[in-house]
Tab-separated table of N, CA, C and O in Angstrom:
chain	number	residue	atom	x	y	z
S	1	GLN	N	12.118	-9.922	14.305
S	1	GLN	CA	11.721	-9.741	13.182
S	1	GLN	C	9.886	-9.498	13.181
S	1	GLN	O	9.855	-9.923	13.729
S	2	LEU	N	10.037	-8.373	12.074
S	2	LEU	CA	8.721	-7.957	12.574
S	2	LEU	C	8.334	-8.653	11.274
S	2	LEU	O	9.234	-9.110	9.730
S	3	GLN	N	6.837	-9.078	11.425
S	3	GLN	CA	6.653	-10.390	10.411
S	3	GLN	C	5.260	-9.450	9.570
S	3	GLN	O	4.321	-9.097	10.924
S	4	LEU	N	5.293	-9.413	8.723
S	4	LEU	CA	3.452	-8.645	7.927
S	4	LEU	C	2.783	-10.319	6.874
S	4	LEU	O	4.265	-9.782	5.951
S	5	VAL	N	1.719	-10.149	6.969
S	5	VAL	CA	1.135	-10.937	5.906
S	5	VAL	C	0.312	-10.271	4.840
S	5	VAL	O	-0.596	-9.426	5.719
S	6	GLU	N	1.130	-9.972	3.695
S	6	GLU	CA	0.081	-9.780	2.761
S	6	GLU	C	-1.176	-10.279	1.950
S	6	GLU	O	-1.062	-11.026	1.573
S	7	SER	N	-2.116	-10.736	1.778
S	7	SER	CA	-3.056	-10.962	0.823
S	7	SER	C	-4.530	-9.925	0.378
S	7	SER	O	-4.537	-9.177	0.434
S	8	GLY	N	-5.204	-10.758	-0.461
S	8	GLY	CA	-6.284	-9.950	-1.246
S	8	GLY	C	-5.914	-9.932	-2.898
S	8	GLY	O	-6.709	-9.714	-3.309
S	9	GLY	N	-4.887	-10.416	-3.774
S	9	GLY	CA	-4.717	-9.866	-4.630
S	9	GLY	C	-4.553	-11.023	-5.197
S	9	GLY	O	-6.004	-12.208	-4.799
S	10	GLY	N	-4.641	-10.861	-6.816
S	10	GLY	CA	-5.649	-11.702	-7.815
S	10	GLY	C	-5.711	-11.180	-9.018
S	10	GLY	O	-5.064	-10.058	-9.763
S	11	LEU	N	-6.718	-11.902	-10.421
S	11	LEU	CA	-6.768	-11.613	-11.521
S	11	LEU	C	-7.892	-10.867	-11.598
S	11	LEU	O	-9.021	-11.424	-11.142
S	12	VAL	N	-8.520	-9.094	-11.774
S	12	VAL	CA	-8.760	-8.733	-11.698
S	12	VAL	C	-9.071	-7.728	-13.247
S	12	VAL	O	-7.888	-7.741	-13.890
S	13	GLN	N	-10.455	-7.404	-14.396
S	13	GLN	CA	-9.827	-7.492	-15.501
S	13	GLN	C	-10.427	-5.647	-15.206
S	13	GLN	O	-10.770	-4.758	-14.021
S	14	PRO	N	-10.117	-5.125	-16.577
S	14	PRO	CA	-9.559	-3.197	-16.166
S	14	PRO	C	-11.098	-2.418	-15.796
S	14	PRO	O	-12.258	-3.073	-15.612
S	15	GLY	N	-11.096	-1.918	-14.613
S	15	GLY	CA	-12.748	-1.375	-14.009
S	15	GLY	C	-13.117	-2.186	-12.472
S	15	GLY	O	-13.960	-1.751	-12.354
S	16	GLY	N	-12.024	-3.025	-12.010
S	16	GLY	CA	-12.271	-3.509	-11.241
S	16	GLY	C	-11.885	-3.564	-9.850
S	16	GLY	O	-11.396	-2.683	-9.909
S	17	SER	N	-12.148	-4.245	-8.605
S	17	SER	CA	-11.949	-3.012	-7.931
S	17	SER	C	-11.204	-5.145	-6.930
S	17	SER	O	-11.567	-6.260	-7.385
S	18	LEU	N	-10.444	-4.690	-5.938
S	18	LEU	CA	-9.580	-5.811	-4.760
S	18	LEU	C	-9.488	-5.006	-3.832
S	18	LEU	O	-9.307	-3.838	-3.595
S	19	ARG	N	-9.719	-5.970	-2.459
S	19	ARG	CA	-9.749	-5.196	-1.202
S	19	ARG	C	-8.452	-6.202	-0.697
S	19	ARG	O	-8.271	-7.440	-0.561
S	20	LEU	N	-7.015	-5.384	-0.741
S	20	LEU	CA	-5.978	-6.452	-0.098
S	20	LEU	C	-5.398	-6.204	1.137
S	20	LEU	O	-6.036	-4.917	2.304
S	21	SER	N	-5.222	-7.204	2.383
S	21	SER	CA	-5.199	-6.839	3.475
S	21	SER	C	-3.574	-7.019	4.138
S	21	SER	O	-2.927	-7.609	3.545
S	22	CYS	N	-3.060	-6.256	5.053
S	22	CYS	CA	-2.117	-6.524	5.598
S	22	CYS	C	-2.016	-6.868	7.986
S	22	CYS	O	-2.781	-5.995	7.792
S	23	VAL	N	-1.311	-8.149	7.405
S	23	VAL	CA	-1.946	-8.724	8.795
S	23	VAL	C	-0.120	-8.590	9.728
S	23	VAL	O	0.567	-8.870	9.278
S	24	PHE	N	-0.088	-8.064	11.176
S	24	PHE	CA	1.202	-7.971	12.009
S	24	PHE	C	1.269	-9.274	12.956
S	24	PHE	O	0.061	-9.161	13.300
S	25	SER	N	1.955	-10.023	12.521
S	25	SER	CA	1.603	-10.625	13.843
S	25	SER	C	3.133	-10.546	14.608
S	25	SER	O	4.067	-9.253	14.262
S	26	ARG	N	3.312	-10.824	16.126
S	26	ARG	CA	3.898	-11.000	16.184
S	26	ARG	C	5.135	-9.449	17.598
S	26	ARG	O	5.109	-9.131	18.526
S	27	PHE	N	4.000	-8.580	17.415
S	27	PHE	CA	3.699	-7.130	17.914
S	27	PHE	C	2.625	-6.324	17.176
S	27	PHE	O	1.918	-6.705	16.502
S	28	THR	N	2.117	-5.396	18.365
S	28	THR	CA	0.976	-4.933	17.768
S	28	THR	C	1.359	-3.052	17.053
S	28	THR	O	2.316	-2.331	17.204
S	29	LEU	N	0.371	-3.295	16.164
S	29	LEU	CA	0.740	-1.970	14.953
S	29	LEU	C	0.494	-1.473	15.474
S	29	LEU	O	0.790	-0.181	14.363
S	30	ASN	N	-0.246	-1.079	16.966
S	30	ASN	CA	-1.087	0.381	17.091
S	30	ASN	C	-0.199	1.594	17.169
S	30	ASN	O	-0.846	2.470	16.662
S	31	ASN	N	1.128	1.610	17.332
S	31	ASN	CA	2.360	2.719	17.698
S	31	ASN	C	2.823	2.884	16.174
S	31	ASN	O	3.732	3.734	16.079
S	32	TYR	N	2.007	2.422	14.752
S	32	TYR	CA	2.909	2.392	13.703
S	32	TYR	C	2.465	2.748	12.658
S	32	TYR	O	1.227	2.710	12.853
S	33	ASP	N	2.655	3.546	11.507
S	33	ASP	CA	2.521	4.203	10.975
S	33	ASP	C	2.855	2.984	9.640
S	33	ASP	O	3.455	1.894	9.859
S	34	ILE	N	1.521	2.439	8.469
S	34	ILE	CA	1.868	1.639	7.790
S	34	ILE	C	1.450	2.116	6.434
S	34	ILE	O	1.451	3.154	5.829
S	35	GLY	N	2.213	1.475	5.838
S	35	GLY	CA	2.864	2.181	3.740
S	35	GLY	C	2.017	0.595	3.271
S	35	GLY	O	2.779	-0.273	3.815
S	36	TRP	N	1.623	0.863	2.083
S	36	TRP	CA	1.472	-0.141	0.765
S	36	TRP	C	2.223	0.258	-0.053
S	36	TRP	O	2.778	1.764	-0.707
S	37	PHE	N	2.673	-0.307	-0.755
S	37	PHE	CA	3.996	-0.305	-2.021
S	37	PHE	C	3.595	-0.897	-3.133
S	37	PHE	O	3.282	-2.172	-2.470
S	38	ARG	N	4.519	-0.724	-3.968
S	38	ARG	CA	4.286	-2.334	-5.021
S	38	ARG	C	4.958	-1.783	-5.973
S	38	ARG	O	5.866	-1.015	-5.684
S	39	GLN	N	5.451	-2.473	-6.709
S	39	GLN	CA	6.995	-3.230	-7.935
S	39	GLN	C	6.150	-3.525	-8.988
S	39	GLN	O	5.930	-5.108	-8.667
S	40	ALA	N	6.104	-3.533	-9.878
S	40	ALA	CA	5.830	-3.462	-11.100
S	40	ALA	C	7.137	-4.237	-12.110
S	40	ALA	O	8.101	-3.194	-11.417
S	41	PRO	N	6.730	-5.469	-12.854
S	41	PRO	CA	8.228	-5.954	-13.356
S	41	PRO	C	8.983	-4.821	-14.060
S	41	PRO	O	8.431	-4.158	-14.639
S	42	GLY	N	10.059	-4.485	-13.993
S	42	GLY	CA	11.088	-4.125	-14.347
S	42	GLY	C	10.895	-2.890	-13.720
S	42	GLY	O	12.002	-2.070	-14.448
S	43	LYS	N	10.412	-2.718	-12.764
S	43	LYS	CA	10.363	-1.547	-11.952
S	43	LYS	C	10.440	-1.416	-10.895
S	43	LYS	O	11.037	-1.863	-10.299
S	44	GLU	N	11.382	0.443	-10.565
S	44	GLU	CA	11.140	0.282	-8.671
S	44	GLU	C	10.184	0.516	-8.381
S	44	GLU	O	9.582	0.539	-7.985
S	45	ARG	N	10.173	-0.302	-7.019
S	45	ARG	CA	9.307	0.176	-6.300
S	45	ARG	C	8.557	1.425	-4.977
S	45	ARG	O	9.700	2.428	-5.614
S	46	GLU	N	7.928	1.308	-5.440
S	46	GLU	CA	7.204	3.138	-5.259
S	46	GLU	C	5.563	2.718	-4.321
S	46	GLU	O	5.235	2.108	-3.961
S	47	GLY	N	5.739	3.661	-3.571
S	47	GLY	CA	4.761	4.001	-2.485
S	47	GLY	C	3.770	4.355	-3.035
S	47	GLY	O	3.427	4.982	-3.867
S	48	VAL	N	2.521	3.745	-3.115
S	48	VAL	CA	1.357	4.182	-3.001
S	48	VAL	C	0.456	4.747	-1.564
S	48	VAL	O	-0.177	5.806	-2.236
S	49	SER	N	0.541	4.657	-1.067
S	49	SER	CA	-0.147	4.766	0.543
S	49	SER	C	0.587	4.873	1.841
S	49	SER	O	0.786	3.625	1.869
S	50	CYS	N	0.135	5.725	2.931
S	50	CYS	CA	-0.041	4.704	3.903
S	50	CYS	C	-0.936	5.755	4.880
S	50	CYS	O	-1.527	6.501	4.847
S	51	VAL	N	-1.018	5.152	6.199
S	51	VAL	CA	-2.260	5.345	7.226
S	51	VAL	C	-1.187	5.867	8.487
S	51	VAL	O	-0.470	5.247	8.533
S	52	SER	N	-1.566	7.111	8.863
S	52	SER	CA	-0.654	6.775	10.497
S	52	SER	C	-1.370	5.863	11.709
S	52	SER	O	-2.655	5.798	11.199
S	53	SER	N	-0.748	5.837	12.706
S	53	SER	CA	-1.173	5.033	13.517
S	53	SER	C	-3.012	5.161	14.396
S	53	SER	O	-3.380	4.538	14.277
S	54	THR	N	-3.239	6.310	14.266
S	54	THR	CA	-4.526	6.971	14.150
S	54	THR	C	-5.505	7.374	13.669
S	54	THR	O	-5.918	7.467	14.235
S	55	SER	N	-5.239	6.888	12.284
S	55	SER	CA	-5.472	6.775	11.093
S	55	SER	C	-6.458	8.954	11.309
S	55	SER	O	-7.071	8.655	10.692
S	56	ASP	N	-5.153	9.145	11.631
S	56	ASP	CA	-5.723	11.111	11.108
S	56	ASP	C	-4.633	10.944	9.915
S	56	ASP	O	-5.698	12.731	9.808
S	57	LYS	N	-4.093	10.704	9.827
S	57	LYS	CA	-3.493	11.071	8.687
S	57	LYS	C	-3.371	9.537	7.564
S	57	LYS	O	-2.688	8.888	7.974
S	58	ARG	N	-3.669	9.854	5.913
S	58	ARG	CA	-3.943	9.462	5.244
S	58	ARG	C	-3.219	9.909	3.918
S	58	ARG	O	-3.136	11.311	3.357
S	59	ASN	N	-2.108	9.420	3.752
S	59	ASN	CA	-2.070	9.812	2.075
S	59	ASN	C	-1.932	8.650	0.728
S	59	ASN	O	-1.837	7.528	0.761
S	60	TYR	N	-1.781	9.510	-0.650
S	60	TYR	CA	-1.979	8.618	-1.804
S	60	TYR	C	-0.800	9.259	-2.543
S	60	TYR	O	-0.734	9.967	-2.272
S	61	ALA	N	-0.603	8.314	-3.085
S	61	ALA	CA	0.780	8.482	-4.570
S	61	ALA	C	-0.670	9.701	-4.980
S	61	ALA	O	-2.488	9.293	-5.518
S	62	ASP	N	0.088	10.285	-6.367
S	62	ASP	CA	-0.950	10.811	-7.068
S	62	ASP	C	-1.393	9.865	-8.346
S	62	ASP	O	-2.745	9.750	-8.422
S	63	SER	N	-0.953	8.511	-8.739
S	63	SER	CA	-1.456	7.779	-9.740
S	63	SER	C	-3.001	7.170	-8.955
S	63	SER	O	-3.549	5.948	-9.766
S	64	VAL	N	-2.854	7.115	-7.071
S	64	VAL	CA	-3.846	6.444	-7.031
S	64	VAL	C	-5.243	6.875	-6.397
S	64	VAL	O	-6.121	6.460	-5.756
S	65	LYS	N	-5.123	8.664	-5.952
S	65	LYS	CA	-6.143	9.097	-5.559
S	65	LYS	C	-7.592	8.975	-6.035
S	65	LYS	O	-7.524	8.801	-7.362
S	66	GLY	N	-8.183	9.105	-5.936
S	66	GLY	CA	-9.679	8.851	-5.869
S	66	GLY	C	-9.862	7.405	-5.841
S	66	GLY	O	-11.001	6.885	-6.701
S	67	ARG	N	-9.189	6.120	-6.468
S	67	ARG	CA	-9.530	5.301	-6.370
S	67	ARG	C	-8.971	4.606	-5.388
S	67	ARG	O	-9.623	3.243	-5.259
S	68	PHE	N	-7.962	4.358	-5.290
S	68	PHE	CA	-7.504	3.767	-3.763
S	68	PHE	C	-7.781	4.426	-2.285
S	68	PHE	O	-8.279	5.190	-2.295
S	69	THR	N	-8.356	3.413	-1.163
S	69	THR	CA	-8.329	4.126	-0.158
S	69	THR	C	-7.775	3.256	0.867
S	69	THR	O	-8.176	1.667	1.285
S	70	ILE	N	-7.303	3.547	2.330
S	70	ILE	CA	-6.291	3.233	2.775
S	70	ILE	C	-7.412	3.586	4.450
S	70	ILE	O	-8.114	4.183	4.838
S	71	SER	N	-7.216	2.377	4.966
S	71	SER	CA	-8.543	1.758	6.655
S	71	SER	C	-7.098	1.034	7.327
S	71	SER	O	-6.057	0.261	6.597
S	72	ARG	N	-7.699	1.231	8.680
S	72	ARG	CA	-7.097	0.788	9.170
S	72	ARG	C	-8.273	-0.163	10.650
S	72	ARG	O	-9.222	0.781	10.520
S	73	ASP	N	-7.697	-1.428	11.480
S	73	ASP	CA	-8.899	-1.372	12.326
S	73	ASP	C	-7.837	-2.306	12.850
S	73	ASP	O	-7.316	-3.401	12.849
S	74	ASN	N	-7.127	-1.006	14.257
S	74	ASN	CA	-5.889	-1.733	14.841
S	74	ASN	C	-6.842	-2.780	15.681
S	74	ASN	O	-5.658	-3.427	16.041
S	75	ALA	N	-7.790	-3.373	16.032
S	75	ALA	CA	-8.307	-4.614	17.138
S	75	ALA	C	-7.671	-5.922	16.202
S	75	ALA	O	-8.039	-6.162	17.077
S	76	LYS	N	-8.140	-4.884	15.323
S	76	LYS	CA	-7.723	-7.223	14.470
S	76	LYS	C	-5.781	-6.577	13.927
S	76	LYS	O	-5.746	-7.300	13.553
S	77	SER	N	-5.654	-5.413	14.089
S	77	SER	CA	-4.130	-5.598	13.524
S	77	SER	C	-4.327	-5.800	12.135
S	77	SER	O	-2.814	-6.457	11.288
S	78	THR	N	-4.723	-5.009	11.151
S	78	THR	CA	-4.422	-5.116	9.716
S	78	THR	C	-4.935	-4.293	9.356
S	78	THR	O	-5.652	-2.827	9.664
S	79	VAL	N	-4.620	-3.455	8.282
S	79	VAL	CA	-4.488	-2.932	7.424
S	79	VAL	C	-5.120	-3.421	6.159
S	79	VAL	O	-4.468	-4.100	5.881
S	80	TYR	N	-5.645	-2.048	5.305
S	80	TYR	CA	-6.594	-2.706	4.191
S	80	TYR	C	-5.830	-1.475	3.023
S	80	TYR	O	-6.274	-0.086	3.188
S	81	LEU	N	-6.341	-2.561	1.505
S	81	LEU	CA	-5.775	-1.258	0.424
S	81	LEU	C	-7.141	-1.423	-0.277
S	81	LEU	O	-6.995	-2.444	-1.017
S	82	GLN	N	-8.440	-0.813	-0.418
S	82	GLN	CA	-9.578	-1.148	-0.804
S	82	GLN	C	-8.810	-0.287	-2.345
S	82	GLN	O	-8.571	1.021	-2.133
S	83	MET	N	-8.842	-0.600	-3.387
S	83	MET	CA	-8.803	-0.368	-4.633
S	83	MET	C	-9.741	-0.648	-6.025
S	83	MET	O	-10.112	-1.291	-6.557
S	84	ASN	N	-10.674	0.211	-6.366
S	84	ASN	CA	-11.095	0.299	-6.988
S	84	ASN	C	-10.723	1.288	-8.790
S	84	ASN	O	-9.839	1.624	-8.750
S	85	SER	N	-11.756	1.112	-9.543
S	85	SER	CA	-10.992	1.301	-11.127
S	85	SER	C	-9.991	1.137	-11.356
S	85	SER	O	-9.197	2.165	-11.621
S	86	LEU	N	-9.303	-0.192	-11.093
S	86	LEU	CA	-8.214	-0.202	-11.501
S	86	LEU	C	-7.929	-0.870	-12.936
S	86	LEU	O	-8.728	-0.490	-14.267
S	87	LYS	N	-6.460	-0.434	-13.019
S	87	LYS	CA	-6.063	-0.600	-14.126
S	87	LYS	C	-5.110	-1.339	-14.701
S	87	LYS	O	-4.420	-1.270	-14.427
S	88	PRO	N	-4.832	-1.211	-15.989
S	88	PRO	CA	-3.586	-2.283	-16.225
S	88	PRO	C	-2.310	-1.549	-15.490
S	88	PRO	O	-1.465	-2.904	-15.148
S	89	GLU	N	-2.315	-1.007	-16.229
S	89	GLU	CA	-1.123	-0.306	-14.595
S	89	GLU	C	-0.406	-0.375	-13.790
S	89	GLU	O	0.354	-0.167	-12.786
S	90	ASP	N	-2.096	-1.264	-12.738
S	90	ASP	CA	-1.621	-1.187	-10.967
S	90	ASP	C	-0.945	-2.846	-11.025
S	90	ASP	O	-0.702	-2.592	-9.342
S	91	THR	N	-0.946	-3.101	-12.099
S	91	THR	CA	-0.685	-4.619	-12.311
S	91	THR	C	1.547	-4.594	-11.496
S	91	THR	O	2.039	-3.790	-11.775
S	92	ALA	N	1.249	-5.233	-10.208
S	92	ALA	CA	1.905	-5.509	-9.669
S	92	ALA	C	2.175	-6.363	-8.252
S	92	ALA	O	1.328	-6.894	-7.977
S	93	ILE	N	3.437	-6.474	-7.662
S	93	ILE	CA	3.597	-6.880	-6.220
S	93	ILE	C	2.755	-5.645	-5.241
S	93	ILE	O	4.100	-4.811	-5.734
S	94	TYR	N	2.175	-6.077	-4.610
S	94	TYR	CA	1.276	-4.661	-3.535
S	94	TYR	C	2.363	-5.347	-1.865
S	94	TYR	O	2.292	-6.781	-1.491
S	95	TYR	N	3.649	-4.518	-2.092
S	95	TYR	CA	3.184	-5.137	-0.087
S	95	TYR	C	3.464	-3.891	0.655
S	95	TYR	O	3.127	-2.893	0.673
S	96	CYS	N	3.341	-4.611	2.267
S	96	CYS	CA	2.884	-3.382	2.940
S	96	CYS	C	4.651	-3.215	4.172
S	96	CYS	O	5.077	-4.422	3.735
S	97	ARG	N	4.546	-2.079	4.590
S	97	ARG	CA	5.958	-2.213	5.274
S	97	ARG	C	5.309	-1.247	7.043
S	97	ARG	O	4.683	-0.173	6.914
S	98	ALA	N	5.787	-1.334	7.759
S	98	ALA	CA	5.316	-0.077	9.367
S	98	ALA	C	6.347	0.756	8.960
S	98	ALA	O	7.806	0.602	8.033
S	99	GLN	N	6.481	1.315	9.727
S	99	GLN	CA	6.975	3.124	8.993
S	99	GLN	C	6.908	4.196	10.517
S	99	GLN	O	5.866	3.816	11.250
S	100	ARG	N	7.923	4.557	10.692
S	100	ARG	CA	7.696	5.495	11.094
S	100	ARG	C	7.510	7.327	10.037
S	100	ARG	O	8.288	7.908	10.622
S	101	GLY	N	5.974	7.611	10.590
S	101	GLY	CA	5.897	9.260	9.900
S	101	GLY	C	5.247	8.844	8.441
S	101	GLY	O	5.148	7.443	7.631
S	102	CYS	N	4.183	9.053	8.144
S	102	CYS	CA	3.514	9.263	7.061
S	102	CYS	C	3.220	10.309	6.652
S	102	CYS	O	3.090	10.693	7.364
S	103	PRO	N	3.223	10.820	5.239
S	103	PRO	CA	3.873	10.301	4.240
S	103	PRO	C	5.145	9.759	4.526
S	103	PRO	O	5.540	8.430	3.209
S	104	ALA	N	6.193	10.446	4.446
S	104	ALA	CA	7.967	10.828	4.961
S	104	ALA	C	8.039	9.808	5.810
S	104	ALA	O	9.016	9.877	6.523
S	105	GLY	N	7.854	8.614	5.420
S	105	GLY	CA	8.098	7.589	6.998
S	105	GLY	C	9.622	6.682	6.742
S	105	GLY	O	10.059	6.935	6.039
S	106	ILE	N	10.403	6.447	7.897
S	106	ILE	CA	10.673	5.609	7.597
S	106	ILE	C	10.927	3.948	8.076
S	106	ILE	O	9.996	3.538	9.139
S	107	LEU	N	10.994	3.410	7.210
S	107	LEU	CA	10.809	2.328	7.280
S	107	LEU	C	10.974	1.320	8.488
S	107	LEU	O	12.247	1.843	8.658
S	108	VAL	N	10.670	0.090	9.259
S	108	VAL	CA	11.159	-0.860	10.091
S	108	VAL	C	10.921	-1.762	9.698
S	108	VAL	O	9.410	-2.045	8.634
S	109	GLY	N	11.215	-2.657	10.098
S	109	GLY	CA	11.768	-4.163	10.154
S	109	GLY	C	12.076	-4.320	9.065
S	109	GLY	O	12.273	-4.020	8.473
S	110	SER	N	11.311	-5.210	7.676
S	110	SER	CA	11.668	-5.823	6.476
S	110	SER	C	10.235	-6.193	5.507
S	110	SER	O	9.326	-6.115	6.141
S	111	TRP	N	10.181	-6.849	4.290
S	111	TRP	CA	9.930	-6.434	3.199
S	111	TRP	C	9.255	-7.992	3.591
S	111	TRP	O	9.809	-8.869	3.538
S	112	GLY	N	7.730	-8.593	2.768
S	112	GLY	CA	6.968	-9.099	3.059
S	112	GLY	C	7.037	-10.686	1.891
S	112	GLY	O	7.785	-9.541	1.154
S	113	GLN	N	6.443	-11.205	1.664
S	113	GLN	CA	6.218	-11.829	0.431
S	113	GLN	C	5.141	-10.949	-0.218
S	113	GLN	O	5.509	-11.557	-1.389
S	114	GLY	N	4.256	-10.501	0.213
S	114	GLY	CA	3.108	-9.495	-1.367
S	114	GLY	C	2.149	-10.414	-1.276
S	114	GLY	O	2.698	-11.842	-1.268
S	115	THR	N	1.817	-9.880	-2.004
S	115	THR	CA	0.737	-10.229	-2.716
S	115	THR	C	0.030	-9.605	-4.820
S	115	THR	O	0.625	-8.235	-4.466
S	116	GLN	N	0.298	-10.791	-5.433
S	116	GLN	CA	0.306	-10.107	-6.527
S	116	GLN	C	-1.054	-9.419	-7.358
S	116	GLN	O	-2.169	-10.141	-6.964
S	117	VAL	N	-0.891	-8.520	-7.591
S	117	VAL	CA	-2.663	-7.762	-8.375
S	117	VAL	C	-1.806	-8.239	-9.935
S	117	VAL	O	-1.101	-7.003	-10.518
S	118	THR	N	-3.018	-8.653	-10.911
S	118	THR	CA	-2.506	-8.040	-11.951
S	118	THR	C	-3.845	-8.002	-13.052
S	118	THR	O	-5.777	-8.506	-12.630
S	119	VAL	N	-3.451	-6.746	-13.374
S	119	VAL	CA	-5.419	-5.926	-13.877
S	119	VAL	C	-5.254	-6.547	-15.655
S	119	VAL	O	-4.277	-5.960	-16.036
S	120	SER	N	-6.085	-7.337	-15.900
S	120	SER	CA	-6.025	-7.653	-17.333
S	120	SER	C	-7.624	-8.284	-17.781
S	120	SER	O	-7.943	-8.725	-17.063
S	121	SER	N	-6.919	-7.704	-19.029
S	121	SER	CA	-9.072	-8.299	-20.006
S	121	SER	C	-9.253	-9.807	-20.207
S	121	SER	O	-9.875	-10.560	-21.054
């Protein structure tokens, strides 16, 4: 079973920044597209961003365009999500997932524990 570990969440004030990391174990992520998703309390999980296996394609939800940046380091089997100018509505649990296709990808494996991001003054 594919394993993913998300980290980097925390409490930040509006306008602040966080960088999330997604590390894959047991297999190389080099051949997979990777997506970041989030789920806010009482809401459905939504796609935030994705990056293709070779980083030639990157996609962002309209709500985060211009504020979030996705990147990957295949040598470290890690995908990052740099989040700037954070807003209270960004508060959610953030998850990463391997997928085939970016942005319209078929999800592979299962959900991890996620990392909590809370934007509040």
